[in-house]
Amino acid sequence: MSDRGYRPPRALSPLREHLRETFWFAPTLTLICAVLLWFVASAVDEQIVAYLRRAQAYDSIEDLVSIAQDTQQIVVTISSAMMTFIGVVFSISLVAVQMASGQLTPRVVRIFVRSRISKLTLSVFLATFVFSLLVLSSYESTADPRQVTTVPFLQSVLTALLVGLSLLLFIAYVSSTLRLMQIGPVVDRIARDSFRVLRRMPAGQPQEDSLPAETGQIVHRGRPGVLRDVNVARLVRVARQQGVVLRLIPRVGDFVVPGTPVLAVHGGSAPPRQALRYAVWVGVERTLHQDLAFGLRQLSDIALRALSSAVNDPTTAVQCLDRIVQFLAAVARIPLGVVHHRDRTGAVRLVQDVPGWVDLVDLGFEEIRRCATGSPQVTRRLLAGIDDLVLLAGPERQGPLIRHRALLVQAVERTMPDAAEREFALLPDRQGIG
């Protein structure tokens, strides 16, 4: 990963991510589209009847009225049953999500919230319900083809298509929800999201390049919360217009409170606060949009819960270690540290601190290592993972890995007095106990 492959984020990137974290935007947009679709279909149906009346094709109008009367009861059934169906399906799904969050970690709920299939299913269900209600308003009381002004023929066809689409999405949604209850797909999703963050991040620098003298700071004046992400495109543009370099003081994922500095200004006067509106996003919890360490945090939490005496599921901890080792292997030779965001001319405009190699290794191994001494399956997998990473990492990055390996060996020796048990627990195995 190098600066050459780095593409500055689009201006709407943070907004798009925030909308993905909500569960109201997609259904609301779909309801608006359903209403617009009904207006169009209703206008087409009126034009069809008007054309047939001008052509005096009253027999064709009578046939359309007959078809509409046959489909009216179907539309009534759809409109009355769809909302009940929505309530039952999503009540069961929320119970499944609650079970998954209790068994794994509450942070897996964000996977359900961000799931495109979940939002699409709810959106289509609601659109079908609203569309069917609007279609019912198009039926006329008269059946005389000479007095009929509109026949909801196209509207009935579209209602049937929406019902068919709803059934297909229901199957996909159930499959997706069931996968959310399985540890394998969950940790795989977390790993894929983490690698997506890694691909978007420009190469870091082991040591920060010299910056102009600090000339000011910008404090946080919003609500307290976790720094979720920053609008890099906006900050780079503002810094270029002001002719300064901005440095983000907290890391993404840090908790910030009002009055604490969030941006340091180097080389000039601070930009007006109005220009920095919506440049820093603070929320109640972390997100994987720009947070490089949040994926490891989730995997570590799942492994720790699996190793607790209440759960006692070392196999789940091993699956989490597989993904932790996979992620650390990917960053083993990538420059980490300070990230420099540049403008179109190549000048550094925003400096951001990201977790370094030692931070990521400690986050991935420290807590699991402390809880794994009583489980040979986990200690063997942890040793094998550390040994693999030692081979992949350069000499300058082997120190924290060797330290964790030595501490694990010492902890196992203290916990297991029997020599045979110690030998078995300290034998590296990529499957834990394969």
Short mmCIF file of C-alpha atoms in Angstrom, two decimals, residues 10-288:
data_model
loop_
_atom_site.label_atom_id
_atom_site.label_comp_id
_atom_site.label_asym_id
_atom_site.label_seq_id
_atom_site.Cartn_x
_atom_site.Cartn_y
_atom_site.Cartn_z
CA ARG A 10 -15.21 11.44 -1.89
CA ALA A 11 -16.93 14.35 -0.22
CA LEU A 12 -20.06 12.31 0.53
CA SER A 13 -18.16 9.31 1.89
CA PRO A 14 -18.85 9.99 5.61
CA LEU A 15 -22.48 10.86 4.87
CA ARG A 16 -22.94 7.64 2.95
CA GLU A 17 -21.49 5.64 5.81
CA HIS A 18 -23.70 7.37 8.35
CA LEU A 19 -26.77 6.59 6.26
CA ARG A 20 -25.72 2.96 6.16
CA GLU A 21 -25.64 2.97 9.95
CA THR A 22 -29.31 3.99 10.05
CA PHE A 23 -32.33 1.78 9.48
CA TRP A 24 -34.78 4.48 8.42
CA PHE A 25 -33.29 6.01 5.30
CA ALA A 26 -33.72 3.12 2.86
CA PRO A 27 -37.34 2.31 3.88
CA THR A 28 -38.31 6.00 3.76
CA LEU A 29 -36.77 6.44 0.33
CA THR A 30 -38.51 3.29 -0.89
CA LEU A 31 -41.89 4.48 0.40
CA ILE A 32 -41.46 7.70 -1.56
CA CYS A 33 -40.58 5.68 -4.64
CA ALA A 34 -43.66 3.48 -4.10
CA VAL A 35 -45.92 6.53 -4.01
CA LEU A 36 -44.32 7.94 -7.16
CA LEU A 37 -44.66 4.56 -8.87
CA TRP A 38 -48.35 4.50 -8.02
CA PHE A 39 -48.86 7.96 -9.46
CA VAL A 40 -47.18 6.88 -12.69
CA ALA A 41 -49.08 3.59 -12.90
CA SER A 42 -52.37 5.34 -12.12
CA ALA A 43 -51.73 7.88 -14.87
CA VAL A 44 -50.94 5.09 -17.33
CA ASP A 45 -54.13 3.24 -16.40
CA GLU A 46 -56.15 6.42 -16.95
CA GLN A 47 -54.52 6.93 -20.33
CA ILE A 48 -55.32 3.35 -21.32
CA VAL A 49 -59.01 3.79 -20.46
CA ALA A 50 -59.13 7.18 -22.16
CA TYR A 51 -57.60 5.71 -25.34
CA LEU A 52 -60.08 2.83 -25.37
CA ARG A 53 -62.99 5.22 -24.83
CA ARG A 54 -61.86 7.40 -27.73
CA ALA A 55 -61.68 4.27 -29.85
CA GLN A 56 -65.10 3.22 -28.45
CA ALA A 57 -63.63 -0.17 -27.52
CA TYR A 58 -66.07 -0.68 -24.69
CA ASP A 59 -65.72 -4.44 -24.85
CA SER A 60 -62.02 -4.11 -24.03
CA ILE A 61 -62.85 -1.75 -21.17
CA GLU A 62 -65.37 -4.26 -19.87
CA ASP A 63 -62.70 -6.98 -19.99
CA LEU A 64 -60.30 -4.78 -18.03
CA VAL A 65 -62.99 -4.04 -15.46
CA SER A 66 -63.66 -7.77 -15.10
CA ILE A 67 -59.97 -8.48 -14.56
CA ALA A 68 -59.71 -5.65 -12.03
CA GLN A 69 -62.69 -6.97 -10.09
CA ASP A 70 -61.08 -10.40 -9.94
CA THR A 71 -57.82 -8.97 -8.64
CA GLN A 72 -59.41 -6.59 -6.17
CA GLN A 73 -59.89 -9.27 -3.54
CA ILE A 74 -56.27 -10.31 -3.96
CA VAL A 75 -55.10 -6.74 -3.42
CA VAL A 76 -57.33 -6.47 -0.34
CA THR A 77 -55.79 -9.65 1.08
CA ILE A 78 -52.27 -8.41 0.36
CA SER A 79 -52.84 -5.05 2.01
CA SER A 80 -54.37 -6.59 5.14
CA ALA A 81 -51.81 -9.36 5.52
CA MET A 82 -48.57 -7.56 4.61
CA MET A 83 -48.25 -5.44 7.76
CA THR A 84 -48.92 -8.47 9.97
CA PHE A 85 -46.33 -10.39 7.98
CA ILE A 86 -43.80 -7.60 8.47
CA GLY A 87 -44.36 -7.55 12.23
CA VAL A 88 -44.02 -11.31 12.65
CA VAL A 89 -40.94 -11.65 10.46
CA PHE A 90 -38.98 -8.82 12.04
CA SER A 91 -40.01 -9.79 15.58
CA ILE A 92 -38.51 -13.22 15.03
CA SER A 93 -35.45 -11.65 13.41
CA LEU A 94 -34.86 -9.28 16.29
CA VAL A 95 -34.97 -12.23 18.69
CA ALA A 96 -32.35 -13.98 16.55
CA VAL A 97 -30.16 -10.87 16.56
CA GLN A 98 -30.51 -10.58 20.32
CA MET A 99 -29.41 -14.20 20.72
CA ALA A 100 -26.42 -13.59 18.46
CA SER A 101 -25.39 -10.48 20.38
CA GLY A 102 -25.67 -12.38 23.67
CA GLN A 103 -23.59 -15.31 22.47
CA LEU A 104 -20.96 -13.32 20.57
CA THR A 105 -20.83 -9.60 21.32
CA PRO A 106 -23.37 -6.75 21.23
CA ARG A 107 -21.30 -5.13 18.49
CA VAL A 108 -22.50 -7.72 15.95
CA VAL A 109 -25.84 -5.88 15.89
CA ARG A 110 -24.18 -3.33 13.61
CA ILE A 111 -23.84 -6.10 11.00
CA PHE A 112 -27.62 -6.50 11.01
CA VAL A 113 -28.17 -2.74 10.89
CA ARG A 114 -25.78 -2.31 7.97
CA SER A 115 -27.06 -5.37 6.11
CA ARG A 116 -28.30 -4.40 2.66
CA ILE A 117 -30.59 -7.41 2.41
CA SER A 118 -32.27 -6.52 5.72
CA LYS A 119 -32.95 -2.96 4.62
CA LEU A 120 -34.03 -4.02 1.15
CA THR A 121 -36.44 -6.61 2.54
CA LEU A 122 -38.07 -4.19 4.95
CA SER A 123 -38.22 -1.53 2.25
CA VAL A 124 -39.93 -3.80 -0.28
CA PHE A 125 -42.36 -5.12 2.34
CA LEU A 126 -43.41 -1.60 3.31
CA ALA A 127 -43.55 -0.50 -0.33
CA THR A 128 -45.82 -3.44 -1.15
CA PHE A 129 -48.13 -2.56 1.75
CA VAL A 130 -48.37 1.14 0.85
CA PHE A 131 -48.69 0.45 -2.87
CA SER A 132 -51.54 -2.02 -2.31
CA LEU A 133 -53.40 0.53 -0.18
CA LEU A 134 -53.05 3.14 -2.90
CA VAL A 135 -54.26 0.66 -5.52
CA LEU A 136 -57.42 0.05 -3.50
CA SER A 137 -58.22 3.75 -3.76
CA SER A 138 -58.18 3.46 -7.57
CA TYR A 139 -61.07 1.02 -7.81
CA GLU A 140 -64.33 2.67 -8.90
CA SER A 141 -67.78 1.66 -7.72
CA THR A 142 -69.29 1.59 -11.21
CA ALA A 143 -68.76 -1.26 -13.66
CA ASP A 144 -70.31 0.51 -16.65
CA PRO A 145 -67.60 0.71 -19.31
CA ARG A 146 -69.06 4.01 -20.56
CA GLN A 147 -68.64 5.67 -17.16
CA VAL A 148 -65.36 4.15 -15.98
CA THR A 149 -62.49 6.64 -16.00
CA THR A 150 -59.70 4.38 -14.73
CA VAL A 151 -59.12 0.68 -14.24
CA PRO A 152 -56.17 -0.33 -12.00
CA PHE A 153 -54.86 -2.93 -14.42
CA LEU A 154 -51.20 -1.94 -14.48
CA GLN A 155 -51.36 -1.20 -10.75
CA SER A 156 -52.62 -4.72 -10.05
CA VAL A 157 -49.82 -6.21 -12.15
CA LEU A 158 -47.23 -4.15 -10.27
CA THR A 159 -48.76 -5.24 -6.95
CA ALA A 160 -48.36 -8.89 -7.96
CA LEU A 161 -44.75 -8.24 -8.97
CA LEU A 162 -44.03 -6.58 -5.63
CA VAL A 163 -45.52 -9.56 -3.80
CA GLY A 164 -43.32 -11.93 -5.79
CA LEU A 165 -40.27 -9.80 -5.07
CA SER A 166 -41.20 -9.74 -1.38
CA LEU A 167 -41.31 -13.54 -1.26
CA LEU A 168 -37.90 -13.85 -2.92
CA LEU A 169 -36.40 -11.28 -0.55
CA PHE A 170 -38.00 -13.04 2.40
CA ILE A 171 -36.09 -16.23 1.53
CA ALA A 172 -32.84 -14.31 1.15
CA TYR A 173 -33.47 -12.42 4.38
CA VAL A 174 -34.10 -15.56 6.42
CA SER A 175 -30.91 -17.10 5.03
CA SER A 176 -28.94 -13.95 5.89
CA THR A 177 -30.37 -13.78 9.41
CA LEU A 178 -29.55 -17.43 10.08
CA ARG A 179 -25.98 -16.81 8.96
CA LEU A 180 -25.78 -13.99 11.48
CA MET A 181 -26.28 -16.58 14.22
CA GLN A 182 -23.24 -18.59 13.05
CA ILE A 183 -19.80 -17.64 14.24
CA GLY A 184 -18.05 -18.37 10.94
CA PRO A 185 -19.96 -15.87 8.78
CA VAL A 186 -19.84 -13.25 11.54
CA VAL A 187 -16.06 -13.29 11.96
CA ASP A 188 -15.65 -13.47 8.19
CA ARG A 189 -17.78 -10.32 7.82
CA ILE A 190 -15.75 -8.52 10.48
CA ALA A 191 -12.51 -9.53 8.75
CA ARG A 192 -13.74 -8.37 5.34
CA ASP A 193 -14.81 -5.02 6.76
CA SER A 194 -11.40 -4.63 8.41
CA PHE A 195 -9.59 -5.32 5.15
CA ARG A 196 -11.82 -2.78 3.42
CA VAL A 197 -10.61 -0.15 5.90
CA LEU A 198 -7.04 -1.25 5.32
CA ARG A 199 -7.36 -0.89 1.55
CA ARG A 200 -8.69 2.66 1.87
CA MET A 201 -5.96 3.79 4.23
CA PRO A 202 -2.88 5.41 2.70
CA ALA A 203 0.53 4.22 3.72
CA GLY A 204 1.71 5.47 7.09
CA GLN A 205 5.08 6.80 8.10
CA PRO A 206 7.17 5.27 10.90
CA GLN A 207 7.99 8.78 12.08
CA GLU A 208 6.10 11.99 11.47
CA ASP A 209 7.69 14.28 8.93
CA SER A 210 8.62 17.72 10.15
CA LEU A 211 5.64 20.04 10.25
CA PRO A 212 5.48 23.79 10.53
CA ALA A 213 5.20 25.13 14.05
CA GLU A 214 1.85 24.65 15.72
CA THR A 215 -0.07 27.92 15.57
CA GLY A 216 -3.38 27.00 17.13
CA GLN A 217 -5.86 24.35 18.15
CA ILE A 218 -9.52 23.74 17.42
CA VAL A 219 -11.52 22.32 20.29
CA HIS A 220 -14.55 20.07 20.14
CA ARG A 221 -17.79 21.90 20.82
CA GLY A 222 -20.32 19.21 19.99
CA ARG A 223 -21.73 16.43 22.08
CA PRO A 224 -19.41 14.00 23.85
CA GLY A 225 -18.89 10.67 22.19
CA VAL A 226 -16.63 8.40 20.18
CA LEU A 227 -14.78 9.91 17.23
CA ARG A 228 -16.30 7.76 14.51
CA ASP A 229 -14.75 9.23 11.38
CA VAL A 230 -13.51 12.43 9.82
CA ASN A 231 -14.40 14.02 6.51
CA VAL A 232 -10.91 13.85 5.05
CA ALA A 233 -11.92 15.50 1.77
CA ARG A 234 -13.39 18.51 3.57
CA LEU A 235 -10.43 18.92 5.93
CA VAL A 236 -7.92 18.69 3.08
CA ARG A 237 -9.86 21.26 1.06
CA VAL A 238 -10.16 23.68 3.99
CA ALA A 239 -6.45 23.31 4.85
CA ARG A 240 -5.46 23.96 1.23
CA GLN A 241 -7.64 27.07 1.04
CA GLN A 242 -6.21 28.35 4.32
CA GLY A 243 -2.63 27.40 3.41
CA VAL A 244 -2.07 25.37 6.59
CA VAL A 245 -1.57 21.78 7.72
CA LEU A 246 -4.16 20.27 10.04
CA ARG A 247 -3.29 17.48 12.48
CA LEU A 248 -5.97 15.28 13.98
CA ILE A 249 -5.14 14.98 17.68
CA PRO A 250 -7.35 12.05 18.82
CA ARG A 251 -7.43 8.78 16.97
CA VAL A 252 -10.56 7.52 15.32
CA GLY A 253 -12.24 5.48 18.06
CA ASP A 254 -11.17 7.76 20.93
CA PHE A 255 -13.80 9.25 23.23
CA VAL A 256 -13.83 13.04 23.05
CA VAL A 257 -15.57 15.50 25.33
CA PRO A 258 -16.46 19.14 24.70
CA GLY A 259 -13.57 21.52 25.25
CA THR A 260 -10.83 19.07 24.33
CA PRO A 261 -8.71 19.82 21.23
CA VAL A 262 -9.42 17.73 18.14
CA LEU A 263 -7.39 19.54 15.50
CA ALA A 264 -4.01 21.25 15.67
CA VAL A 265 -3.17 23.94 13.13
CA HIS A 266 0.36 24.20 11.73
CA GLY A 267 1.79 27.02 9.63
CA GLY A 268 -0.90 29.66 9.75
CA SER A 269 -4.12 30.89 11.28
CA ALA A 270 -6.91 28.50 12.14
CA PRO A 271 -9.69 28.08 9.54
CA PRO A 272 -13.08 29.56 10.46
CA ARG A 273 -15.18 27.14 12.45
CA GLN A 274 -18.00 27.41 9.93
CA ALA A 275 -15.73 25.85 7.29
CA LEU A 276 -15.10 22.85 9.53
CA ARG A 277 -18.75 21.99 10.13
CA TYR A 278 -19.47 18.28 9.71
CA ALA A 279 -15.76 17.60 9.32
CA VAL A 280 -15.55 15.52 12.52
CA TRP A 281 -18.28 13.00 13.31
CA VAL A 282 -18.92 11.93 16.88
CA GLY A 283 -21.32 9.16 17.84
CA VAL A 284 -22.26 6.81 20.64
CA GLU A 285 -20.23 3.86 19.33
CA ARG A 286 -17.36 3.04 17.04
CA THR A 287 -17.73 2.12 13.40
CA LEU A 288 -15.49 0.32 10.92
#
